[in-house]
mmCIF file with all atom_site columns, C-alpha atoms in Angstrom:
data_model
loop_
_atom_site.group_PDB
_atom_site.id
_atom_site.type_symbol
_atom_site.label_atom_id
_atom_site.label_alt_id
_atom_site.label_comp_id
_atom_site.label_asym_id
_atom_site.label_entity_id
_atom_site.label_seq_id
_atom_site.pdbx_PDB_ins_code
_atom_site.Cartn_x
_atom_site.Cartn_y
_atom_site.Cartn_z
_atom_site.occupancy
_atom_site.B_iso_or_equiv
_atom_site.pdbx_formal_charge
_atom_site.auth_seq_id
_atom_site.auth_comp_id
_atom_site.auth_asym_id
_atom_site.auth_atom_id
_atom_site.pdbx_PDB_model_num
ATOM 1   C CA . GLY A 1 1   ? 2.170   20.669  12.799 1.00 0.00 ? 106 GLY A CA 1
ATOM 2   C CA . ALA A 1 2   ? 0.828   17.229  14.040 1.00 0.00 ? 107 ALA A CA 1
ATOM 3   C CA . VAL A 1 3   ? 2.301   17.477  17.574 1.00 0.00 ? 108 VAL A CA 1
ATOM 4   C CA . VAL A 1 4   ? 1.131   14.992  20.159 1.00 0.00 ? 109 VAL A CA 1
ATOM 5   C CA . SER A 1 5   ? 1.963   15.553  23.703 1.00 0.00 ? 110 SER A CA 1
ATOM 6   C CA . GLN A 1 6   ? 1.933   12.998  26.558 1.00 0.00 ? 111 GLN A CA 1
ATOM 7   C CA . HIS A 1 7   ? 2.063   13.575  30.257 1.00 0.00 ? 112 HIS A CA 1
ATOM 8   C CA . PRO A 1 8   ? 3.636   12.743  32.399 1.00 0.00 ? 113 PRO A CA 1
ATOM 9   C CA . SER A 1 9   ? 6.855   11.419  30.782 1.00 0.00 ? 114 SER A CA 1
ATOM 10  C CA . ARG A 1 10  ? 7.747   9.489   33.808 1.00 0.00 ? 115 ARG A CA 1
ATOM 11  C CA . VAL A 1 11  ? 5.964   8.242   36.828 1.00 0.00 ? 116 VAL A CA 1
ATOM 12  C CA . ILE A 1 12  ? 6.656   5.901   39.824 1.00 0.00 ? 117 ILE A CA 1
ATOM 13  C CA . CYS A 1 13  ? 3.716   4.517   41.723 1.00 0.00 ? 118 CYS A CA 1
ATOM 14  C CA . LYS A 1 14  ? 2.941   2.161   44.615 1.00 0.00 ? 119 LYS A CA 1
ATOM 15  C CA . SER A 1 15  ? 1.469   -1.245  43.863 1.00 0.00 ? 120 SER A CA 1
ATOM 16  C CA . GLY A 1 16  ? -2.230  -1.081  44.180 1.00 0.00 ? 121 GLY A CA 1
ATOM 17  C CA . THR A 1 17  ? -2.615  2.512   43.117 1.00 0.00 ? 122 THR A CA 1
ATOM 18  C CA . SER A 1 18  ? -3.874  4.013   39.945 1.00 0.00 ? 123 SER A CA 1
ATOM 19  C CA . VAL A 1 19  ? -2.159  6.169   37.432 1.00 0.00 ? 124 VAL A CA 1
ATOM 20  C CA . LYS A 1 20  ? -3.565  8.441   34.699 1.00 0.00 ? 125 LYS A CA 1
ATOM 21  C CA . ILE A 1 21  ? -1.618  9.306   31.514 1.00 0.00 ? 126 ILE A CA 1
ATOM 22  C CA . GLU A 1 22  ? -2.699  11.963  29.148 1.00 0.00 ? 127 GLU A CA 1
ATOM 23  C CA . CYS A 1 23  ? -2.406  12.279  25.452 1.00 0.00 ? 128 CYS A CA 1
ATOM 24  C CA . ARG A 1 24  ? -3.084  15.419  23.875 1.00 0.00 ? 129 ARG A CA 1
ATOM 25  C CA . SER A 1 25  ? -3.111  16.589  20.191 1.00 0.00 ? 130 SER A CA 1
ATOM 26  C CA . LEU A 1 26  ? -1.740  20.192  20.340 1.00 0.00 ? 131 LEU A CA 1
ATOM 27  C CA . ASP A 1 27  ? -2.297  21.548  16.862 1.00 0.00 ? 132 ASP A CA 1
ATOM 28  C CA . PHE A 1 28  ? -5.004  19.319  15.302 1.00 0.00 ? 133 PHE A CA 1
ATOM 29  C CA . GLN A 1 29  ? -8.075  17.343  16.192 1.00 0.00 ? 134 GLN A CA 1
ATOM 30  C CA . ALA A 1 30  ? -7.900  13.560  16.583 1.00 0.00 ? 135 ALA A CA 1
ATOM 31  C CA . THR A 1 31  ? -11.105 11.543  16.370 1.00 0.00 ? 136 THR A CA 1
ATOM 32  C CA . THR A 1 32  ? -8.907  8.576   16.896 1.00 0.00 ? 137 THR A CA 1
ATOM 33  C CA . MET A 1 33  ? -6.057  7.960   19.257 1.00 0.00 ? 138 MET A CA 1
ATOM 34  C CA . PHE A 1 34  ? -4.164  4.877   19.947 1.00 0.00 ? 139 PHE A CA 1
ATOM 35  C CA . TRP A 1 35  ? -2.410  3.445   22.903 1.00 0.00 ? 140 TRP A CA 1
ATOM 36  C CA . TYR A 1 36  ? 0.473   1.180   22.891 1.00 0.00 ? 141 TYR A CA 1
ATOM 37  C CA . ARG A 1 37  ? 2.745   -0.596  25.390 1.00 0.00 ? 142 ARG A CA 1
ATOM 38  C CA . GLN A 1 38  ? 6.382   -1.366  24.863 1.00 0.00 ? 143 GLN A CA 1
ATOM 39  C CA . PHE A 1 39  ? 8.693   -3.538  26.848 1.00 0.00 ? 144 PHE A CA 1
ATOM 40  C CA . PRO A 1 40  ? 12.435  -2.968  26.576 1.00 0.00 ? 145 PRO A CA 1
ATOM 41  C CA . LYS A 1 41  ? 14.008  -3.969  23.338 1.00 0.00 ? 146 LYS A CA 1
ATOM 42  C CA . GLN A 1 42  ? 10.658  -4.919  21.865 1.00 0.00 ? 147 GLN A CA 1
ATOM 43  C CA . SER A 1 43  ? 8.256   -3.479  19.414 1.00 0.00 ? 148 SER A CA 1
ATOM 44  C CA . LEU A 1 44  ? 5.070   -1.497  20.050 1.00 0.00 ? 149 LEU A CA 1
ATOM 45  C CA . MET A 1 45  ? 2.039   -3.531  20.892 1.00 0.00 ? 150 MET A CA 1
ATOM 46  C CA . LEU A 1 46  ? -1.366  -1.899  20.412 1.00 0.00 ? 151 LEU A CA 1
ATOM 47  C CA . MET A 1 47  ? -3.540  -1.967  23.587 1.00 0.00 ? 152 MET A CA 1
ATOM 48  C CA . ALA A 1 48  ? -6.551  -0.177  22.360 1.00 0.00 ? 153 ALA A CA 1
ATOM 49  C CA . THR A 1 49  ? -8.067  2.288   20.022 1.00 0.00 ? 154 THR A CA 1
ATOM 50  C CA . SER A 1 50  ? -9.633  5.312   21.460 1.00 0.00 ? 155 SER A CA 1
ATOM 51  C CA . ASN A 1 51  ? -12.610 6.971   19.594 1.00 0.00 ? 156 ASN A CA 1
ATOM 52  C CA . GLU A 1 52  ? -13.757 10.446  20.750 1.00 0.00 ? 157 GLU A CA 1
ATOM 53  C CA . GLY A 1 53  ? -17.201 10.141  22.290 1.00 0.00 ? 158 GLY A CA 1
ATOM 54  C CA . SER A 1 54  ? -17.584 6.358   22.217 1.00 0.00 ? 159 SER A CA 1
ATOM 55  C CA . LYS A 1 55  ? -16.102 3.414   23.982 1.00 0.00 ? 160 LYS A CA 1
ATOM 56  C CA . ALA A 1 56  ? -12.498 2.312   23.274 1.00 0.00 ? 161 ALA A CA 1
ATOM 57  C CA . THR A 1 57  ? -11.880 -0.825  21.244 1.00 0.00 ? 162 THR A CA 1
ATOM 58  C CA . TYR A 1 58  ? -9.431  -3.135  23.127 1.00 0.00 ? 163 TYR A CA 1
ATOM 59  C CA . GLU A 1 59  ? -7.007  -5.582  21.527 1.00 0.00 ? 164 GLU A CA 1
ATOM 60  C CA . GLN A 1 60  ? -7.237  -9.235  22.549 1.00 0.00 ? 165 GLN A CA 1
ATOM 61  C CA . GLY A 1 61  ? -5.833  -9.920  25.803 1.00 0.00 ? 166 GLY A CA 1
ATOM 62  C CA . VAL A 1 62  ? -5.955  -6.366  27.185 1.00 0.00 ? 167 VAL A CA 1
ATOM 63  C CA . GLU A 1 63  ? -8.207  -5.949  30.150 1.00 0.00 ? 168 GLU A CA 1
ATOM 64  C CA . LYS A 1 64  ? -10.453 -3.063  29.649 1.00 0.00 ? 169 LYS A CA 1
ATOM 65  C CA . ASP A 1 65  ? -11.297 -2.690  33.483 1.00 0.00 ? 170 ASP A CA 1
ATOM 66  C CA . LYS A 1 66  ? -7.614  -2.478  34.152 1.00 0.00 ? 171 LYS A CA 1
ATOM 67  C CA . PHE A 1 67  ? -6.596  -0.020  31.512 1.00 0.00 ? 172 PHE A CA 1
ATOM 68  C CA . LEU A 1 68  ? -9.385  2.552   31.415 1.00 0.00 ? 173 LEU A CA 1
ATOM 69  C CA . ILE A 1 69  ? -9.438  4.804   28.347 1.00 0.00 ? 174 ILE A CA 1
ATOM 70  C CA . ASN A 1 70  ? -11.472 7.999   28.025 1.00 0.00 ? 175 ASN A CA 1
ATOM 71  C CA . HIS A 1 71  ? -11.582 10.092  24.906 1.00 0.00 ? 176 HIS A CA 1
ATOM 72  C CA . ALA A 1 72  ? -13.789 12.952  26.014 1.00 0.00 ? 177 ALA A CA 1
ATOM 73  C CA . SER A 1 73  ? -12.662 15.526  23.485 1.00 0.00 ? 178 SER A CA 1
ATOM 74  C CA . LEU A 1 74  ? -11.100 15.802  19.998 1.00 0.00 ? 179 LEU A CA 1
ATOM 75  C CA . THR A 1 75  ? -7.761  16.753  21.513 1.00 0.00 ? 180 THR A CA 1
ATOM 76  C CA . LEU A 1 76  ? -7.493  14.641  24.592 1.00 0.00 ? 181 LEU A CA 1
ATOM 77  C CA . SER A 1 77  ? -7.424  10.915  25.369 1.00 0.00 ? 182 SER A CA 1
ATOM 78  C CA . THR A 1 78  ? -6.607  9.406   28.977 1.00 0.00 ? 183 THR A CA 1
ATOM 79  C CA . LEU A 1 79  ? -5.267  5.995   29.850 1.00 0.00 ? 184 LEU A CA 1
ATOM 80  C CA . THR A 1 80  ? -5.757  5.036   33.502 1.00 0.00 ? 185 THR A CA 1
ATOM 81  C CA . VAL A 1 81  ? -3.862  2.091   34.807 1.00 0.00 ? 186 VAL A CA 1
ATOM 82  C CA . THR A 1 82  ? -5.815  0.884   37.790 1.00 0.00 ? 187 THR A CA 1
ATOM 83  C CA . SER A 1 83  ? -4.592  -1.243  40.837 1.00 0.00 ? 188 SER A CA 1
ATOM 84  C CA . ALA A 1 84  ? -1.152  -1.142  39.173 1.00 0.00 ? 189 ALA A CA 1
ATOM 85  C CA . HIS A 1 85  ? 1.167   -4.056  39.700 1.00 0.00 ? 190 HIS A CA 1
ATOM 86  C CA . PRO A 1 86  ? 4.978   -4.370  39.012 1.00 0.00 ? 191 PRO A CA 1
ATOM 87  C CA . GLU A 1 87  ? 4.327   -6.328  35.867 1.00 0.00 ? 192 GLU A CA 1
ATOM 88  C CA . ASP A 1 88  ? 2.485   -3.171  34.562 1.00 0.00 ? 193 ASP A CA 1
ATOM 89  C CA . SER A 1 89  ? 5.714   -1.512  34.534 1.00 0.00 ? 194 SER A CA 1
ATOM 90  C CA . SER A 1 90  ? 6.339   -0.426  30.907 1.00 0.00 ? 195 SER A CA 1
ATOM 91  C CA . PHE A 1 91  ? 6.662   2.486   28.314 1.00 0.00 ? 196 PHE A CA 1
ATOM 92  C CA . TYR A 1 92  ? 3.304   3.476   27.426 1.00 0.00 ? 197 TYR A CA 1
ATOM 93  C CA . ILE A 1 93  ? 2.888   5.640   24.130 1.00 0.00 ? 198 ILE A CA 1
ATOM 94  C CA . CYS A 1 94  ? -0.045  7.166   22.475 1.00 0.00 ? 199 CYS A CA 1
ATOM 95  C CA . SER A 1 95  ? -0.583  8.225   18.920 1.00 0.00 ? 200 SER A CA 1
ATOM 96  C CA . ALA A 1 96  ? -3.153  10.249  17.129 1.00 0.00 ? 201 ALA A CA 1
ATOM 97  C CA . ARG A 1 97  ? -4.395  10.932  13.647 1.00 0.00 ? 202 ARG A CA 1
ATOM 98  C CA . ASP A 1 98  ? -5.378  14.059  12.196 1.00 0.00 ? 203 ASP A CA 1
ATOM 99  C CA . TYR A 1 99  ? -8.603  13.384  10.725 1.00 0.00 ? 204 TYR A CA 1
ATOM 100 C CA . ARG A 1 100 ? -8.410  16.332  8.443  1.00 0.00 ? 205 ARG A CA 1
ATOM 101 C CA . ARG A 1 101 ? -5.619  14.824  6.486  1.00 0.00 ? 206 ARG A CA 1
ATOM 102 C CA . ALA A 1 102 ? -6.338  12.553  3.579  1.00 0.00 ? 207 ALA A CA 1
ATOM 103 C CA . THR A 1 103 ? -3.320  10.490  4.497  1.00 0.00 ? 208 THR A CA 1
ATOM 104 C CA . THR A 1 104 ? -3.535  8.137   7.384  1.00 0.00 ? 209 THR A CA 1
ATOM 105 C CA . GLU A 1 105 ? -0.145  8.233   9.260  1.00 0.00 ? 210 GLU A CA 1
ATOM 106 C CA . ALA A 1 106 ? -0.276  8.616   13.047 1.00 0.00 ? 211 ALA A CA 1
ATOM 107 C CA . PHE A 1 107 ? 1.945   10.917  15.267 1.00 0.00 ? 212 PHE A CA 1
ATOM 108 C CA . PHE A 1 108 ? 3.203   9.680   18.332 1.00 0.00 ? 213 PHE A CA 1
ATOM 109 C CA . GLY A 1 109 ? 3.512   11.320  21.872 1.00 0.00 ? 214 GLY A CA 1
ATOM 110 C CA . GLN A 1 110 ? 6.875   11.200  23.630 1.00 0.00 ? 215 GLN A CA 1
ATOM 111 C CA . GLY A 1 111 ? 5.772   8.136   25.739 1.00 0.00 ? 216 GLY A CA 1
ATOM 112 C CA . THR A 1 112 ? 5.326   7.741   29.505 1.00 0.00 ? 217 THR A CA 1
ATOM 113 C CA . ARG A 1 113 ? 7.666   5.400   31.613 1.00 0.00 ? 218 ARG A CA 1
ATOM 114 C CA . LEU A 1 114 ? 5.573   3.853   34.317 1.00 0.00 ? 219 LEU A CA 1
ATOM 115 C CA . THR A 1 115 ? 7.309   2.083   37.246 1.00 0.00 ? 220 THR A CA 1
ATOM 116 C CA . VAL A 1 116 ? 5.294   0.279   39.753 1.00 0.00 ? 221 VAL A CA 1
ATOM 117 C CA . VAL A 1 117 ? 7.067   -0.345  42.953 1.00 0.00 ? 222 VAL A CA 1
ATOM 118 C CA . GLY B 2 1   ? -3.443  -11.581 12.074 1.00 0.00 ? 222 GLY B CA 1
ATOM 119 C CA . GLN B 2 2   ? -1.002  -9.667  9.911  1.00 0.00 ? 223 GLN B CA 1
ATOM 120 C CA . GLN B 2 3   ? 2.720   -10.428 10.659 1.00 0.00 ? 224 GLN B CA 1
ATOM 121 C CA . LEU B 2 4   ? 5.651   -8.188  9.898  1.00 0.00 ? 225 LEU B CA 1
ATOM 122 C CA . ASN B 2 5   ? 9.195   -9.458  9.669  1.00 0.00 ? 226 ASN B CA 1
ATOM 123 C CA . GLN B 2 6   ? 11.799  -6.718  9.938  1.00 0.00 ? 227 GLN B CA 1
ATOM 124 C CA . SER B 2 7   ? 15.413  -7.413  9.302  1.00 0.00 ? 228 SER B CA 1
ATOM 125 C CA . PRO B 2 8   ? 18.173  -7.075  10.350 1.00 0.00 ? 229 PRO B CA 1
ATOM 126 C CA . GLN B 2 9   ? 17.399  -6.921  14.040 1.00 0.00 ? 230 GLN B CA 1
ATOM 127 C CA . SER B 2 10  ? 20.608  -4.934  14.678 1.00 0.00 ? 231 SER B CA 1
ATOM 128 C CA . MET B 2 11  ? 23.396  -3.235  12.760 1.00 0.00 ? 232 MET B CA 1
ATOM 129 C CA . PHE B 2 12  ? 26.798  -2.068  13.697 1.00 0.00 ? 233 PHE B CA 1
ATOM 130 C CA . ILE B 2 13  ? 28.283  0.304   11.092 1.00 0.00 ? 234 ILE B CA 1
ATOM 131 C CA . GLN B 2 14  ? 30.962  2.831   10.663 1.00 0.00 ? 235 GLN B CA 1
ATOM 132 C CA . GLU B 2 15  ? 30.134  6.530   10.170 1.00 0.00 ? 236 GLU B CA 1
ATOM 133 C CA . GLY B 2 16  ? 29.665  7.280   6.421  1.00 0.00 ? 237 GLY B CA 1
ATOM 134 C CA . GLU B 2 17  ? 28.550  3.828   5.400  1.00 0.00 ? 238 GLU B CA 1
ATOM 135 C CA . ASP B 2 18  ? 25.042  3.149   3.929  1.00 0.00 ? 239 ASP B CA 1
ATOM 136 C CA . VAL B 2 19  ? 22.432  1.120   5.578  1.00 0.00 ? 240 VAL B CA 1
ATOM 137 C CA . SER B 2 20  ? 19.497  -0.865  4.266  1.00 0.00 ? 241 SER B CA 1
ATOM 138 C CA . MET B 2 21  ? 16.757  -2.478  6.323  1.00 0.00 ? 242 MET B CA 1
ATOM 139 C CA . ASN B 2 22  ? 13.525  -4.010  5.068  1.00 0.00 ? 243 ASN B CA 1
ATOM 140 C CA . CYS B 2 23  ? 10.181  -5.419  6.179  1.00 0.00 ? 244 CYS B CA 1
ATOM 141 C CA . THR B 2 24  ? 8.123   -8.221  4.700  1.00 0.00 ? 245 THR B CA 1
ATOM 142 C CA . SER B 2 25  ? 4.567   -9.061  5.510  1.00 0.00 ? 246 SER B CA 1
ATOM 143 C CA . SER B 2 26  ? 2.308   -12.243 5.285  1.00 0.00 ? 247 SER B CA 1
ATOM 144 C CA . SER B 2 27  ? -0.407  -10.080 3.763  1.00 0.00 ? 248 SER B CA 1
ATOM 145 C CA . ILE B 2 28  ? -0.795  -6.864  1.754  1.00 0.00 ? 249 ILE B CA 1
ATOM 146 C CA . PHE B 2 29  ? -0.725  -3.326  3.119  1.00 0.00 ? 250 PHE B CA 1
ATOM 147 C CA . ASN B 2 30  ? -1.855  -0.120  1.425  1.00 0.00 ? 251 ASN B CA 1
ATOM 148 C CA . THR B 2 31  ? 0.367   2.031   3.586  1.00 0.00 ? 252 THR B CA 1
ATOM 149 C CA . TRP B 2 32  ? 3.915   1.652   4.794  1.00 0.00 ? 253 TRP B CA 1
ATOM 150 C CA . LEU B 2 33  ? 5.472   3.875   7.275  1.00 0.00 ? 254 LEU B CA 1
ATOM 151 C CA . TRP B 2 34  ? 8.852   3.952   8.686  1.00 0.00 ? 255 TRP B CA 1
ATOM 152 C CA . TYR B 2 35  ? 9.633   5.551   12.095 1.00 0.00 ? 256 TYR B CA 1
ATOM 153 C CA . LYS B 2 36  ? 12.888  6.170   14.205 1.00 0.00 ? 257 LYS B CA 1
ATOM 154 C CA . GLN B 2 37  ? 12.747  5.877   17.961 1.00 0.00 ? 258 GLN B CA 1
ATOM 155 C CA . ASP B 2 38  ? 15.286  7.291   20.330 1.00 0.00 ? 259 ASP B CA 1
ATOM 156 C CA . PRO B 2 39  ? 15.759  5.957   23.908 1.00 0.00 ? 260 PRO B CA 1
ATOM 157 C CA . GLY B 2 40  ? 12.949  7.017   26.139 1.00 0.00 ? 261 GLY B CA 1
ATOM 158 C CA . GLU B 2 41  ? 11.124  8.785   23.399 1.00 0.00 ? 262 GLU B CA 1
ATOM 159 C CA . GLY B 2 42  ? 8.086   7.919   21.097 1.00 0.00 ? 263 GLY B CA 1
ATOM 160 C CA . PRO B 2 43  ? 8.584   7.076   17.377 1.00 0.00 ? 264 PRO B CA 1
ATOM 161 C CA . VAL B 2 44  ? 9.013   9.797   15.024 1.00 0.00 ? 265 VAL B CA 1
ATOM 162 C CA . LEU B 2 45  ? 7.655   9.641   11.315 1.00 0.00 ? 266 LEU B CA 1
ATOM 163 C CA . LEU B 2 46  ? 10.396  9.387   8.856  1.00 0.00 ? 267 LEU B CA 1
ATOM 164 C CA . ILE B 2 47  ? 8.718   8.518   5.492  1.00 0.00 ? 268 ILE B CA 1
ATOM 165 C CA . ALA B 2 48  ? 5.115   7.550   4.477  1.00 0.00 ? 269 ALA B CA 1
ATOM 166 C CA . LEU B 2 49  ? 4.410   5.442   1.498  1.00 0.00 ? 270 LEU B CA 1
ATOM 167 C CA . TYR B 2 50  ? 1.016   5.166   -0.029 1.00 0.00 ? 271 TYR B CA 1
ATOM 168 C CA . LYS B 2 51  ? 1.303   3.490   -3.474 1.00 0.00 ? 272 LYS B CA 1
ATOM 169 C CA . ALA B 2 52  ? 2.797   0.225   -4.555 1.00 0.00 ? 273 ALA B CA 1
ATOM 170 C CA . GLY B 2 53  ? 6.109   0.743   -6.238 1.00 0.00 ? 274 GLY B CA 1
ATOM 171 C CA . GLU B 2 54  ? 6.402   4.430   -4.695 1.00 0.00 ? 275 GLU B CA 1
ATOM 172 C CA . LEU B 2 55  ? 9.890   5.415   -3.970 1.00 0.00 ? 276 LEU B CA 1
ATOM 173 C CA . THR B 2 56  ? 10.350  8.292   -1.548 1.00 0.00 ? 277 THR B CA 1
ATOM 174 C CA . SER B 2 57  ? 13.281  10.346  -0.227 1.00 0.00 ? 278 SER B CA 1
ATOM 175 C CA . ASN B 2 58  ? 13.714  12.464  2.899  1.00 0.00 ? 279 ASN B CA 1
ATOM 176 C CA . GLY B 2 59  ? 17.218  13.810  2.966  1.00 0.00 ? 280 GLY B CA 1
ATOM 177 C CA . ARG B 2 60  ? 19.548  10.824  3.267  1.00 0.00 ? 281 ARG B CA 1
ATOM 178 C CA . LEU B 2 61  ? 16.680  8.447   3.813  1.00 0.00 ? 282 LEU B CA 1
ATOM 179 C CA . THR B 2 62  ? 14.972  6.548   0.866  1.00 0.00 ? 283 THR B CA 1
ATOM 180 C CA . ALA B 2 63  ? 12.167  4.121   1.285  1.00 0.00 ? 284 ALA B CA 1
ATOM 181 C CA . GLN B 2 64  ? 10.074  1.965   -1.267 1.00 0.00 ? 285 GLN B CA 1
ATOM 182 C CA . PHE B 2 65  ? 6.720   0.446   -1.232 1.00 0.00 ? 286 PHE B CA 1
ATOM 183 C CA . GLY B 2 66  ? 7.167   -2.972  -2.745 1.00 0.00 ? 287 GLY B CA 1
ATOM 184 C CA . ILE B 2 67  ? 5.232   -3.833  -5.892 1.00 0.00 ? 288 ILE B CA 1
ATOM 185 C CA . THR B 2 68  ? 3.632   -6.791  -4.286 1.00 0.00 ? 289 THR B CA 1
ATOM 186 C CA . ARG B 2 69  ? 2.374   -4.525  -1.395 1.00 0.00 ? 290 ARG B CA 1
ATOM 187 C CA . LYS B 2 70  ? 3.935   -7.044  1.095  1.00 0.00 ? 291 LYS B CA 1
ATOM 188 C CA . ASP B 2 71  ? 7.295   -5.386  1.523  1.00 0.00 ? 292 ASP B CA 1
ATOM 189 C CA . SER B 2 72  ? 9.178   -2.189  1.977  1.00 0.00 ? 293 SER B CA 1
ATOM 190 C CA . PHE B 2 73  ? 12.771  -1.143  2.526  1.00 0.00 ? 294 PHE B CA 1
ATOM 191 C CA . LEU B 2 74  ? 14.507  1.844   4.071  1.00 0.00 ? 295 LEU B CA 1
ATOM 192 C CA . ASN B 2 75  ? 17.914  3.030   2.964  1.00 0.00 ? 296 ASN B CA 1
ATOM 193 C CA . ILE B 2 76  ? 20.085  5.494   4.897  1.00 0.00 ? 297 ILE B CA 1
ATOM 194 C CA . SER B 2 77  ? 23.089  6.982   2.968  1.00 0.00 ? 298 SER B CA 1
ATOM 195 C CA . ALA B 2 78  ? 26.353  8.232   4.418  1.00 0.00 ? 299 ALA B CA 1
ATOM 196 C CA . SER B 2 79  ? 25.437  7.354   7.996  1.00 0.00 ? 300 SER B CA 1
ATOM 197 C CA . ILE B 2 80  ? 26.147  9.864   10.843 1.00 0.00 ? 301 ILE B CA 1
ATOM 198 C CA . PRO B 2 81  ? 26.350  9.362   14.548 1.00 0.00 ? 302 PRO B CA 1
ATOM 199 C CA . SER B 2 82  ? 22.852  10.805  15.113 1.00 0.00 ? 303 SER B CA 1
ATOM 200 C CA . ASP B 2 83  ? 21.320  8.148   13.060 1.00 0.00 ? 304 ASP B CA 1
ATOM 201 C CA . VAL B 2 84  ? 21.641  5.761   15.985 1.00 0.00 ? 305 VAL B CA 1
ATOM 202 C CA . GLY B 2 85  ? 18.315  4.543   17.197 1.00 0.00 ? 306 GLY B CA 1
ATOM 203 C CA . ILE B 2 86  ? 15.641  1.881   16.473 1.00 0.00 ? 307 ILE B CA 1
ATOM 204 C CA . TYR B 2 87  ? 13.968  1.968   13.126 1.00 0.00 ? 308 TYR B CA 1
ATOM 205 C CA . PHE B 2 88  ? 10.520  0.482   12.883 1.00 0.00 ? 309 PHE B CA 1
ATOM 206 C CA . CYS B 2 89  ? 8.350   -0.171  9.828  1.00 0.00 ? 310 CYS B CA 1
ATOM 207 C CA . ALA B 2 90  ? 4.727   -0.181  10.139 1.00 0.00 ? 311 ALA B CA 1
ATOM 208 C CA . GLY B 2 91  ? 2.010   -1.327  7.773  1.00 0.00 ? 312 GLY B CA 1
ATOM 209 C CA . GLN B 2 92  ? -1.608  -0.355  7.676  1.00 0.00 ? 313 GLN B CA 1
ATOM 210 C CA . LEU B 2 93  ? -4.588  -1.861  5.605  1.00 0.00 ? 314 LEU B CA 1
ATOM 211 C CA . ILE B 2 94  ? -7.441  0.431   5.948  1.00 0.00 ? 315 ILE B CA 1
ATOM 212 C CA . GLU B 2 95  ? -10.108 -1.972  4.543  1.00 0.00 ? 316 GLU B CA 1
ATOM 213 C CA . THR B 2 96  ? -9.675  -4.422  7.395  1.00 0.00 ? 317 THR B CA 1
ATOM 214 C CA . SER B 2 97  ? -8.096  -2.565  10.154 1.00 0.00 ? 318 SER B CA 1
ATOM 215 C CA . GLY B 2 98  ? -8.897  1.035   9.940  1.00 0.00 ? 319 GLY B CA 1
ATOM 216 C CA . SER B 2 99  ? -6.149  3.274   11.090 1.00 0.00 ? 320 SER B CA 1
ATOM 217 C CA . ARG B 2 100 ? -4.556  0.670   13.093 1.00 0.00 ? 321 ARG B CA 1
ATOM 218 C CA . LEU B 2 101 ? -0.779  0.104   12.526 1.00 0.00 ? 322 LEU B CA 1
ATOM 219 C CA . THR B 2 102 ? 1.095   -3.236  12.582 1.00 0.00 ? 323 THR B CA 1
ATOM 220 C CA . PHE B 2 103 ? 4.615   -2.786  13.572 1.00 0.00 ? 324 PHE B CA 1
ATOM 221 C CA . GLY B 2 104 ? 7.904   -4.659  12.752 1.00 0.00 ? 325 GLY B CA 1
ATOM 222 C CA . GLU B 2 105 ? 10.152  -5.756  15.405 1.00 0.00 ? 326 GLU B CA 1
ATOM 223 C CA . GLY B 2 106 ? 12.591  -2.906  14.847 1.00 0.00 ? 327 GLY B CA 1
ATOM 224 C CA . THR B 2 107 ? 16.275  -2.604  13.711 1.00 0.00 ? 328 THR B CA 1
ATOM 225 C CA . GLN B 2 108 ? 18.644  -1.265  16.236 1.00 0.00 ? 329 GLN B CA 1
ATOM 226 C CA . LEU B 2 109 ? 21.290  0.772   14.438 1.00 0.00 ? 330 LEU B CA 1
ATOM 227 C CA . THR B 2 110 ? 24.551  1.614   15.928 1.00 0.00 ? 331 THR B CA 1
ATOM 228 C CA . VAL B 2 111 ? 26.994  3.991   14.122 1.00 0.00 ? 332 VAL B CA 1
ATOM 229 C CA . ASN B 2 112 ? 30.508  4.124   15.277 1.00 0.00 ? 333 ASN B CA 1
ATOM 230 C CA . PRO B 2 113 ? 32.324  7.464   14.643 1.00 0.00 ? 334 PRO B CA 1
#
């Protein structure tokens, strides 16, 4: 149980275009999902917390108009990188928490490697 | 904000050796988690700790939640080549940060056959 699937695993896009990344909880419902960004040889940096049915909460320094998050159902959250630039190239990872569990650990998707050319 | 210091940053060991890594925090957590990340993949949960002083094992892995609630360690015994990867600790304090995790900087483990 507790499988989180992220799609696509890799994407290359042209500068100025937008890219959507999906995060799905396959065998559980997630009221809360988290989006992280990871640069090479660095740790995971939380970008935003996605709450089903409400607006996402963004971390300081993360532009909400650039990184659009939608959490329309209990099993799906999407991150859209708008007007992508080369500096947005990174590894984006989502995680989700099974709200039925008494414990609070989060399970991660496999990540999306975004390359903006 | 909360700061997590993870050490060592990297380790190069021979197959069969034991490994130890730890994390310390500037403030308390009520949950400590240890993850392993392979290249190009998301982190995979190894061990979760929920109680100060708790010692938990998962196969060759053992982790402990420090009594002060500000530290945790992870031990790997009899390492094998597939233990290679980056290990991250993560702390969580529900009262102030909800489900948000604070990650350590990671420990890159290399195991030589």
